[in-house]
């Protein structure tokens, strides 16, 4: 299964993925070279708000699986996914955005949830039906926060 | 992750003795009966304190339910004026091995029966009594008591014949992504067993210890309650206790733990 990292050379070789349109109330976006080049909201996210969404257990809950040294004040960092220290140096913004929006576009077998997707899900609990885990704004905020992890 | 395989190969090639050393140190813990090939009981992922609590029947808090179940076993109940003992006699004899074999395909009911549904069949058909509610004190006591009669016996479920169809259904369930978080059982219990998610160490999600005493609940809970919890934590609509879906899943998950000892009442976080 390709990870984001192993796909970088493929991106350099300019592999073009077909654009994915999302239905329903979600903003549609285009996937290019294993990334989403444009902001879902048309503007840059707010990194400070992104940090809050990232740690919030009902929203991003990213620390359930990832470690971030700068967030060591928050207890219990999981070890299912890699440390996100320095992640902004490893990836460009479009790749970070796709990883958050729908990690399965990069690694179809991943455990990481798609945070901005409502199609093709099975037996979703009533309260969460038809809703993505994060709104477009929250995705952009988290992406802005990830960009501070240098 | 950052293992330098070239270097290890070099060292290994240079010194045959070192290979032996590597092999033993990588497999340092001998889990005895709690591990069969690559299948590991939840016991092996617990803290030393929880393990000590489980194996000492004086300390194991789940033993209260075993005692309650023993009392119920002898109580008359229902219009037929019978107790379980009227027909089944001494449970240490008649119920021994049940937990290791169950769930089984029942020709009469034309479906899979687990211990809970089997108990309710006896209550209704053989005693003309009210069935127990799934997660009631009575049901938990009776199942903990019955399953405890198989303590230490290796799980050995039948998946051929009429059970095959149920096994296949359970297997499909196990590998199907579900919920808003879109995960299958396998993403946590197969791909990431031993990994830490938040504060929890993921186990292989084996069924050999049920009903288990959960320290978090301060009481014993059924396997189907656990299934519901694992469904809900990925924001997926759970199925009903005793549903065909969960019976099939129970058979498949029991099969995944074939050979592991029955541990009821296991102590888990």
Short mmCIF file of C-alpha atoms in Angstrom, two decimals:
data_model
loop_
_atom_site.label_atom_id
_atom_site.label_comp_id
_atom_site.label_asym_id
_atom_site.label_seq_id
_atom_site.Cartn_x
_atom_site.Cartn_y
_atom_site.Cartn_z
CA UNK A 1 0.00 0.00 0.00
CA UNK A 2 1.48 3.36 -0.95
CA UNK A 3 2.00 5.87 1.84
CA UNK A 4 2.10 9.58 1.17
CA UNK A 5 5.86 9.40 1.32
CA UNK A 6 6.33 6.64 -1.26
CA UNK A 7 4.04 8.50 -3.63
CA UNK A 8 6.15 11.65 -3.73
CA UNK A 9 8.44 10.31 -6.50
CA UNK A 10 5.34 9.41 -8.51
CA UNK A 11 4.14 12.97 -8.13
CA UNK A 12 7.49 14.28 -9.36
CA UNK A 13 6.98 12.11 -12.43
CA UNK A 14 3.72 14.01 -12.86
CA UNK A 15 1.13 11.29 -12.50
CA UNK A 16 -2.25 12.89 -12.95
CA UNK A 17 -5.20 11.50 -11.05
CA UNK A 18 -8.69 12.07 -12.31
CA UNK A 19 -10.47 14.82 -10.41
CA UNK A 20 -12.97 13.67 -7.81
CA UNK A 21 -16.21 15.53 -7.44
CA UNK A 22 -18.08 15.22 -4.17
CA UNK A 23 -21.84 15.29 -4.12
CA UNK A 24 -24.32 16.48 -1.52
CA UNK A 25 -23.59 19.58 0.48
CA UNK A 26 -19.86 19.12 0.33
CA UNK A 27 -17.69 21.52 -1.61
CA UNK A 28 -16.37 19.72 -4.67
CA UNK A 29 -12.65 19.55 -5.18
CA UNK A 30 -10.12 18.33 -7.70
CA UNK A 31 -7.37 15.83 -6.95
CA UNK A 32 -4.16 16.52 -8.83
CA UNK A 33 -0.91 14.63 -8.23
CA UNK A 34 -2.17 13.07 -4.98
CA UNK A 35 -3.09 16.48 -3.64
CA UNK A 36 -5.89 19.02 -3.59
CA UNK A 37 -4.33 22.23 -4.90
CA UNK A 38 -7.06 24.71 -3.95
CA UNK A 39 -8.54 25.58 -0.60
CA UNK A 40 -12.00 24.11 -0.01
CA UNK A 41 -13.21 27.50 1.21
CA UNK A 42 -11.28 29.63 -1.25
CA UNK A 43 -9.22 31.15 1.53
CA UNK A 44 -6.42 30.21 3.88
CA UNK A 45 -7.31 28.49 7.16
CA UNK A 46 -6.65 29.73 10.69
CA UNK A 47 -3.82 27.75 12.29
CA UNK A 48 -4.82 28.60 15.88
CA UNK A 49 -8.37 27.36 15.30
CA UNK A 50 -6.85 24.37 13.51
CA UNK A 51 -4.86 23.38 16.58
CA UNK A 52 -8.08 23.32 18.61
CA UNK A 53 -9.86 21.18 16.02
CA UNK A 54 -6.82 18.89 15.84
CA UNK A 55 -6.81 18.10 19.56
CA UNK A 56 -10.60 18.11 20.11
CA UNK A 57 -11.67 14.49 20.67
CA UNK A 58 -15.06 15.08 19.08
CA UNK A 59 -13.58 16.74 15.98
CA UNK A 60 -10.15 15.91 14.58
CA UNK A 61 -9.08 13.69 17.49
CA UNK A 62 -5.80 13.44 15.59
CA UNK A 63 -3.83 12.65 18.77
CA UNK A 64 -5.74 9.36 19.05
CA UNK A 65 -3.29 8.05 16.46
CA UNK A 66 -0.52 10.65 16.02
CA UNK A 67 2.17 12.21 18.19
CA UNK A 68 3.10 15.90 18.12
CA UNK A 69 5.91 17.03 20.46
CA UNK A 70 4.60 20.61 20.63
CA UNK A 71 1.31 19.26 21.98
CA UNK A 72 2.87 17.25 24.81
CA UNK A 73 0.72 19.20 27.30
CA UNK A 74 -2.20 17.12 26.00
CA UNK A 75 -2.05 13.58 27.42
CA UNK A 76 -2.24 10.27 25.53
CA UNK A 77 -0.81 10.55 22.05
CA UNK A 78 -1.56 7.38 20.11
CA UNK A 79 0.99 5.43 18.11
CA UNK A 80 -1.10 4.06 15.25
CA UNK A 81 0.09 6.70 12.79
CA UNK A 82 3.48 8.42 12.38
CA UNK A 83 4.65 11.43 14.40
CA UNK A 84 3.55 14.64 12.70
CA UNK A 85 6.61 16.58 13.89
CA UNK A 86 8.10 18.26 10.82
CA UNK A 87 5.27 17.09 8.56
CA UNK A 88 5.19 20.51 6.83
CA UNK A 89 8.74 19.92 5.67
CA UNK A 90 7.88 16.54 4.21
CA UNK A 91 4.75 17.53 2.28
CA UNK A 92 3.29 20.41 0.34
CA UNK A 93 -0.05 21.93 1.26
CA UNK A 94 -2.09 20.11 -1.46
CA UNK A 95 -0.87 16.71 -0.22
CA UNK A 96 -1.64 17.59 3.40
CA UNK A 97 -5.13 18.69 2.34
CA UNK A 98 -5.88 15.41 0.56
CA UNK A 99 -4.48 13.41 3.49
CA UNK A 100 -7.04 15.11 5.76
CA UNK A 101 -9.94 15.20 3.27
CA UNK A 102 -9.68 11.55 2.24
CA UNK A 103 -6.57 9.56 3.14
CA UNK A 104 -7.95 6.60 1.18
CA UNK A 105 -7.15 8.39 -2.08
CA UNK A 106 -3.52 7.86 -1.08
CA UNK A 107 -3.67 4.56 0.79
CA UNK A 108 -6.95 2.69 0.13
CA UNK A 109 -6.36 0.35 3.07
CA UNK A 110 -5.59 3.03 5.67
CA UNK A 111 -7.17 3.16 9.13
CA UNK A 112 -7.11 6.98 9.01
CA UNK A 113 -10.67 8.31 8.62
CA UNK A 114 -11.63 10.55 5.72
CA UNK A 115 -12.51 13.82 7.43
CA UNK A 116 -14.38 15.38 4.54
CA UNK A 117 -16.51 12.74 2.90
CA UNK A 118 -20.09 11.48 3.13
CA UNK A 119 -20.41 9.22 0.09
CA UNK A 120 -20.00 5.45 0.15
CA UNK A 121 -20.17 5.06 3.93
CA UNK A 122 -21.95 2.10 5.54
CA UNK A 123 -24.36 2.14 8.52
CA UNK A 124 -23.45 5.56 9.84
CA UNK A 125 -25.07 6.40 13.23
CA UNK A 126 -28.12 8.60 12.76
CA UNK A 127 -26.63 11.75 14.30
CA UNK A 128 -23.69 11.64 11.93
CA UNK A 129 -25.49 10.66 8.74
CA UNK A 130 -24.78 12.85 5.73
CA UNK A 131 -22.26 14.92 7.65
CA UNK A 132 -18.51 14.94 7.18
CA UNK A 133 -16.37 14.63 10.35
CA UNK A 134 -15.05 18.15 9.75
CA UNK A 135 -16.51 21.11 7.86
CA UNK A 136 -14.60 22.66 4.94
CA UNK A 137 -13.49 25.51 7.28
CA UNK A 138 -12.26 23.07 9.89
CA UNK A 139 -10.31 21.11 7.24
CA UNK A 140 -8.63 24.32 6.07
CA UNK A 141 -7.84 25.29 9.68
CA UNK A 142 -6.26 21.88 10.33
CA UNK A 143 -4.24 22.14 7.10
CA UNK A 144 -3.03 25.60 8.21
CA UNK A 145 -2.07 24.09 11.58
CA UNK A 146 -0.20 21.19 9.93
CA UNK A 147 1.80 23.77 7.95
CA UNK A 148 3.16 25.14 11.24
CA UNK A 149 4.68 21.73 12.12
CA UNK A 150 8.17 22.41 10.85
CA UNK B 1 10.44 1.30 11.75
CA UNK B 2 14.01 2.45 11.18
CA UNK B 3 15.52 -1.04 11.33
CA UNK B 4 18.66 -1.29 9.27
CA UNK B 5 18.06 -4.62 7.58
CA UNK B 6 21.32 -4.64 5.65
CA UNK B 7 23.24 -4.37 8.87
CA UNK B 8 21.22 -7.11 10.54
CA UNK B 9 21.73 -9.40 7.56
CA UNK B 10 25.46 -8.74 7.76
CA UNK B 11 25.65 -9.49 11.46
CA UNK B 12 23.51 -12.58 11.01
CA UNK B 13 25.61 -13.85 8.14
CA UNK B 14 28.81 -13.22 10.05
CA UNK B 15 27.79 -15.08 13.16
CA UNK B 16 25.34 -17.97 13.26
CA UNK B 17 25.16 -17.81 17.08
CA UNK B 18 23.89 -14.24 16.88
CA UNK B 19 20.90 -15.38 14.81
CA UNK B 20 19.83 -17.56 17.70
CA UNK B 21 20.22 -14.63 20.08
CA UNK B 22 18.09 -12.44 17.81
CA UNK B 23 15.36 -15.02 17.56
CA UNK B 24 15.03 -15.50 21.31
CA UNK B 25 15.16 -11.81 22.20
CA UNK B 26 12.48 -10.95 19.63
CA UNK B 27 10.17 -13.54 21.19
CA UNK B 28 11.05 -12.81 24.79
CA UNK B 29 7.63 -13.42 26.33
CA UNK B 30 6.31 -16.93 26.48
CA UNK B 31 2.57 -16.51 26.95
CA UNK B 32 1.95 -20.20 27.51
CA UNK B 33 -1.62 -21.21 26.68
CA UNK B 34 -2.63 -17.56 26.14
CA UNK B 35 -0.92 -17.59 22.74
CA UNK B 36 -1.47 -20.16 19.98
CA UNK B 37 0.63 -19.50 16.87
CA UNK B 38 0.03 -15.79 16.15
CA UNK B 39 -3.26 -15.72 18.01
CA UNK B 40 -3.05 -13.92 21.35
CA UNK B 41 -5.63 -13.59 24.06
CA UNK B 42 -6.51 -10.11 25.32
CA UNK B 43 -4.85 -11.34 28.52
CA UNK B 44 -1.43 -10.84 26.91
CA UNK B 45 -2.13 -7.14 26.31
CA UNK B 46 -3.24 -6.39 29.87
CA UNK B 47 -1.19 -5.00 32.74
CA UNK B 48 0.46 -7.40 35.19
CA UNK B 49 -2.02 -6.30 37.86
CA UNK B 50 -5.08 -7.13 35.73
CA UNK B 51 -3.59 -10.50 34.83
CA UNK B 52 -2.88 -11.31 38.49
CA UNK B 53 -6.44 -10.27 39.34
CA UNK B 54 -7.90 -12.52 36.65
CA UNK B 55 -6.10 -15.73 37.50
CA UNK B 56 -6.68 -15.52 41.27
CA UNK B 57 -10.30 -16.57 41.74
CA UNK B 58 -10.39 -14.91 45.16
CA UNK B 59 -9.37 -11.57 43.65
CA UNK B 60 -11.24 -11.83 40.35
CA UNK B 61 -14.24 -9.46 40.75
CA UNK B 62 -16.13 -11.39 38.02
CA UNK B 63 -16.43 -14.39 40.34
CA UNK B 64 -19.41 -12.69 42.03
CA UNK B 65 -21.40 -13.33 38.83
CA UNK B 66 -20.28 -16.96 38.80
CA UNK B 67 -21.66 -17.33 42.33
CA UNK B 68 -24.92 -15.58 41.45
CA UNK B 69 -25.26 -17.89 38.45
CA UNK B 70 -24.72 -20.98 40.60
CA UNK B 71 -27.62 -19.86 42.81
CA UNK B 72 -29.91 -19.21 39.83
CA UNK B 73 -29.07 -22.63 38.42
CA UNK B 74 -30.81 -24.29 41.33
CA UNK B 75 -33.81 -21.94 41.59
CA UNK B 76 -37.21 -23.09 40.34
CA UNK B 77 -38.61 -20.69 37.80
CA UNK B 78 -41.62 -20.72 35.44
CA UNK B 79 -44.91 -22.58 35.12
CA UNK B 80 -43.28 -25.97 34.66
CA UNK B 81 -41.87 -25.71 38.19
CA UNK B 82 -38.37 -26.64 37.17
CA UNK B 83 -34.86 -25.35 37.73
CA UNK B 84 -31.94 -25.74 35.32
CA UNK B 85 -30.63 -28.41 37.67
CA UNK B 86 -33.87 -30.45 37.29
CA UNK B 87 -32.76 -31.39 33.79
CA UNK B 88 -29.05 -30.60 33.62
CA UNK B 89 -27.99 -31.79 37.08
CA UNK B 90 -24.51 -30.78 38.14
CA UNK B 91 -23.35 -27.91 35.90
CA UNK B 92 -19.68 -28.68 36.51
CA UNK B 93 -20.36 -31.84 34.49
CA UNK B 94 -23.19 -30.95 32.10
CA UNK B 95 -22.02 -27.45 31.12
CA UNK B 96 -18.33 -28.26 30.81
CA UNK B 97 -17.13 -27.51 27.26
CA UNK B 98 -20.21 -25.53 26.21
CA UNK B 99 -18.38 -22.18 26.05
CA UNK B 100 -15.55 -23.77 24.04
CA UNK B 101 -17.97 -25.16 21.40
CA UNK B 102 -20.50 -22.33 21.17
CA UNK B 103 -22.01 -20.75 19.11
CA UNK B 104 -23.43 -23.83 17.32
CA UNK B 105 -25.95 -24.37 14.55
CA UNK B 106 -29.24 -25.57 16.04
CA UNK B 107 -31.15 -27.87 13.68
CA UNK B 108 -34.45 -27.28 15.47
CA UNK B 109 -34.25 -23.48 15.54
CA UNK B 110 -32.63 -23.49 12.08
CA UNK B 111 -30.16 -20.87 13.21
CA UNK B 112 -27.01 -20.25 15.14
CA UNK B 113 -27.41 -20.31 18.92
CA UNK B 114 -24.97 -18.83 21.35
CA UNK B 115 -25.06 -19.42 25.10
CA UNK B 116 -27.46 -16.53 25.76
CA UNK B 117 -30.01 -17.57 23.12
CA UNK B 118 -29.71 -21.20 24.21
CA UNK B 119 -30.49 -20.26 27.83
CA UNK B 120 -33.55 -18.30 26.70
CA UNK B 121 -34.71 -21.26 24.60
CA UNK B 122 -34.62 -23.43 27.73
CA UNK B 123 -36.37 -20.80 29.82
CA UNK B 124 -39.21 -20.41 27.33
CA UNK B 125 -39.61 -23.94 25.94
CA UNK B 126 -38.48 -26.15 28.80
CA UNK B 127 -39.47 -24.13 31.84
CA UNK B 128 -42.32 -21.96 30.55
CA UNK B 129 -40.54 -19.03 32.13
CA UNK B 130 -39.80 -15.49 30.93
CA UNK B 131 -36.60 -15.17 28.91
CA UNK B 132 -33.80 -13.14 30.52
CA UNK B 133 -33.11 -9.69 29.10
CA UNK B 134 -29.73 -9.67 27.36
CA UNK B 135 -27.60 -7.52 29.63
CA UNK B 136 -29.64 -8.25 32.80
CA UNK B 137 -28.08 -9.38 36.06
CA UNK B 138 -29.69 -12.82 35.54
CA UNK B 139 -28.33 -13.33 32.04
CA UNK B 140 -24.85 -12.08 32.92
CA UNK B 141 -24.77 -14.28 36.01
CA UNK B 142 -25.97 -17.38 34.18
CA UNK B 143 -23.64 -16.96 31.17
CA UNK B 144 -20.65 -16.17 33.39
CA UNK B 145 -21.43 -19.26 35.47
CA UNK B 146 -21.92 -21.55 32.45
CA UNK B 147 -18.88 -20.28 30.55
CA UNK B 148 -16.72 -20.55 33.67
CA UNK B 149 -17.34 -24.33 33.61
CA UNK B 150 -15.06 -24.44 30.53
CA UNK B 151 -12.24 -22.44 32.13
CA UNK B 152 -8.95 -23.31 30.44
CA UNK B 153 -10.49 -25.42 27.69
CA UNK B 154 -9.37 -24.49 24.15
CA UNK B 155 -11.90 -22.69 21.94
CA UNK B 156 -13.02 -25.14 19.24
CA UNK B 157 -16.00 -23.98 17.17
CA UNK B 158 -17.46 -25.82 14.20
CA UNK B 159 -17.55 -23.82 11.00
CA UNK B 160 -18.51 -26.56 8.53
CA UNK B 161 -21.93 -27.86 7.51
CA UNK B 162 -24.80 -25.53 8.26
CA UNK B 163 -22.49 -23.24 10.26
CA UNK B 164 -20.40 -22.43 7.16
CA UNK B 165 -22.83 -19.83 5.88
CA UNK B 166 -22.80 -18.04 9.25
CA UNK B 167 -19.03 -18.15 9.39
CA UNK B 168 -18.82 -16.49 5.96
CA UNK B 169 -21.27 -13.79 7.02
CA UNK B 170 -19.28 -13.10 10.18
CA UNK B 171 -16.07 -12.91 8.23
CA UNK B 172 -17.56 -10.43 5.74
CA UNK B 173 -18.75 -8.30 8.69
CA UNK B 174 -15.26 -8.31 10.18
CA UNK B 175 -13.65 -6.93 7.04
CA UNK B 176 -16.34 -4.42 6.10
CA UNK B 177 -15.69 -0.76 6.78
CA UNK B 178 -18.51 0.97 8.62
CA UNK B 179 -19.56 4.17 10.34
CA UNK B 180 -18.67 7.79 9.76
CA UNK B 181 -15.07 6.91 10.67
CA UNK B 182 -15.21 4.13 8.07
CA UNK B 183 -13.22 1.41 9.82
CA UNK B 184 -13.53 -2.37 9.83
CA UNK B 185 -12.75 -4.58 12.82
CA UNK B 186 -9.56 -5.58 11.08
CA UNK B 187 -8.17 -2.05 11.00
CA UNK B 188 -7.91 -2.03 14.77
CA UNK B 189 -7.63 -5.68 15.80
CA UNK B 190 -5.65 -7.19 12.92
CA UNK B 191 -3.57 -4.37 11.39
CA UNK B 192 -2.89 -2.54 14.65
CA UNK B 193 -3.01 -5.10 17.48
CA UNK B 194 -0.38 -4.04 20.02
CA UNK B 195 -0.61 -0.41 18.85
CA UNK B 196 -1.70 2.41 21.11
CA UNK B 197 -4.85 4.31 20.21
CA UNK B 198 -5.23 7.20 22.64
CA UNK B 199 -4.58 5.59 26.01
CA UNK B 200 -5.64 2.07 24.97
CA UNK B 201 -3.45 -0.76 23.79
CA UNK B 202 -5.32 -2.54 21.01
CA UNK B 203 -5.59 -6.30 21.39
CA UNK B 204 -6.62 -8.81 18.74
CA UNK B 205 -10.22 -8.43 19.91
CA UNK B 206 -10.62 -12.08 20.92
CA UNK B 207 -13.85 -13.47 22.36
CA UNK B 208 -12.48 -16.18 24.68
CA UNK B 209 -12.94 -14.27 27.95
CA UNK B 210 -16.63 -13.33 27.80
CA UNK B 211 -18.54 -12.24 29.73
CA UNK B 212 -15.51 -10.20 30.77
CA UNK B 213 -15.22 -8.10 33.90
CA UNK B 214 -14.36 -4.60 32.69
CA UNK B 215 -12.57 -2.39 35.17
CA UNK B 216 -14.03 0.61 33.35
CA UNK B 217 -17.60 -0.70 33.79
CA UNK B 218 -17.04 -2.15 37.27
CA UNK B 219 -19.11 -5.12 36.14
CA UNK B 220 -19.19 -7.95 33.66
CA UNK B 221 -20.42 -7.36 30.11
CA UNK B 222 -21.46 -9.58 27.23
CA UNK B 223 -19.65 -10.04 23.94
CA UNK B 224 -22.52 -8.43 22.04
CA UNK B 225 -22.30 -5.37 24.28
CA UNK B 226 -18.63 -5.18 23.31
CA UNK B 227 -19.54 -5.50 19.61
CA UNK B 228 -22.03 -2.65 20.02
CA UNK B 229 -19.37 -0.52 21.69
CA UNK B 230 -16.83 -1.22 18.95
CA UNK B 231 -19.43 -0.34 16.30
CA UNK B 232 -20.45 2.87 18.05
CA UNK B 233 -16.92 4.14 18.54
CA UNK B 234 -16.53 4.35 14.76
CA UNK B 235 -19.92 6.12 14.71
CA UNK B 236 -21.72 3.18 13.17
CA UNK B 237 -25.26 2.06 14.03
CA UNK B 238 -24.92 -1.06 16.19
CA UNK B 239 -26.99 -4.22 15.67
CA UNK B 240 -29.23 -5.66 18.36
CA UNK B 241 -27.97 -8.02 21.04
CA UNK B 242 -28.61 -11.55 19.78
CA UNK B 243 -29.13 -10.38 16.18
CA UNK B 244 -28.19 -12.76 13.37
CA UNK B 245 -25.42 -10.33 12.41
CA UNK B 246 -23.77 -10.49 15.83
CA UNK B 247 -24.28 -14.26 16.14
CA UNK B 248 -22.44 -14.71 12.84
CA UNK B 249 -19.74 -12.28 13.97
CA UNK B 250 -19.44 -14.17 17.27
CA UNK B 251 -18.82 -17.43 15.43
CA UNK B 252 -16.18 -15.84 13.21
CA UNK B 253 -14.42 -14.03 16.08
CA UNK B 254 -14.45 -17.21 18.20
CA UNK B 255 -12.89 -19.05 15.23
CA UNK B 256 -10.16 -16.40 14.99
CA UNK B 257 -9.27 -17.32 18.57
CA UNK B 258 -9.36 -21.08 18.04
CA UNK B 259 -7.18 -22.89 20.53
CA UNK B 260 -7.12 -20.00 23.02
CA UNK B 261 -8.35 -20.98 26.48
CA UNK B 262 -11.80 -19.99 27.77
CA UNK B 263 -11.04 -17.33 30.40
CA UNK B 264 -14.48 -16.41 31.70
CA UNK B 265 -14.61 -14.18 33.65
CA UNK B 266 -11.58 -12.46 32.08
CA UNK B 267 -10.49 -9.13 33.58
CA UNK B 268 -10.05 -6.36 31.02
CA UNK B 269 -9.59 -2.59 31.01
#
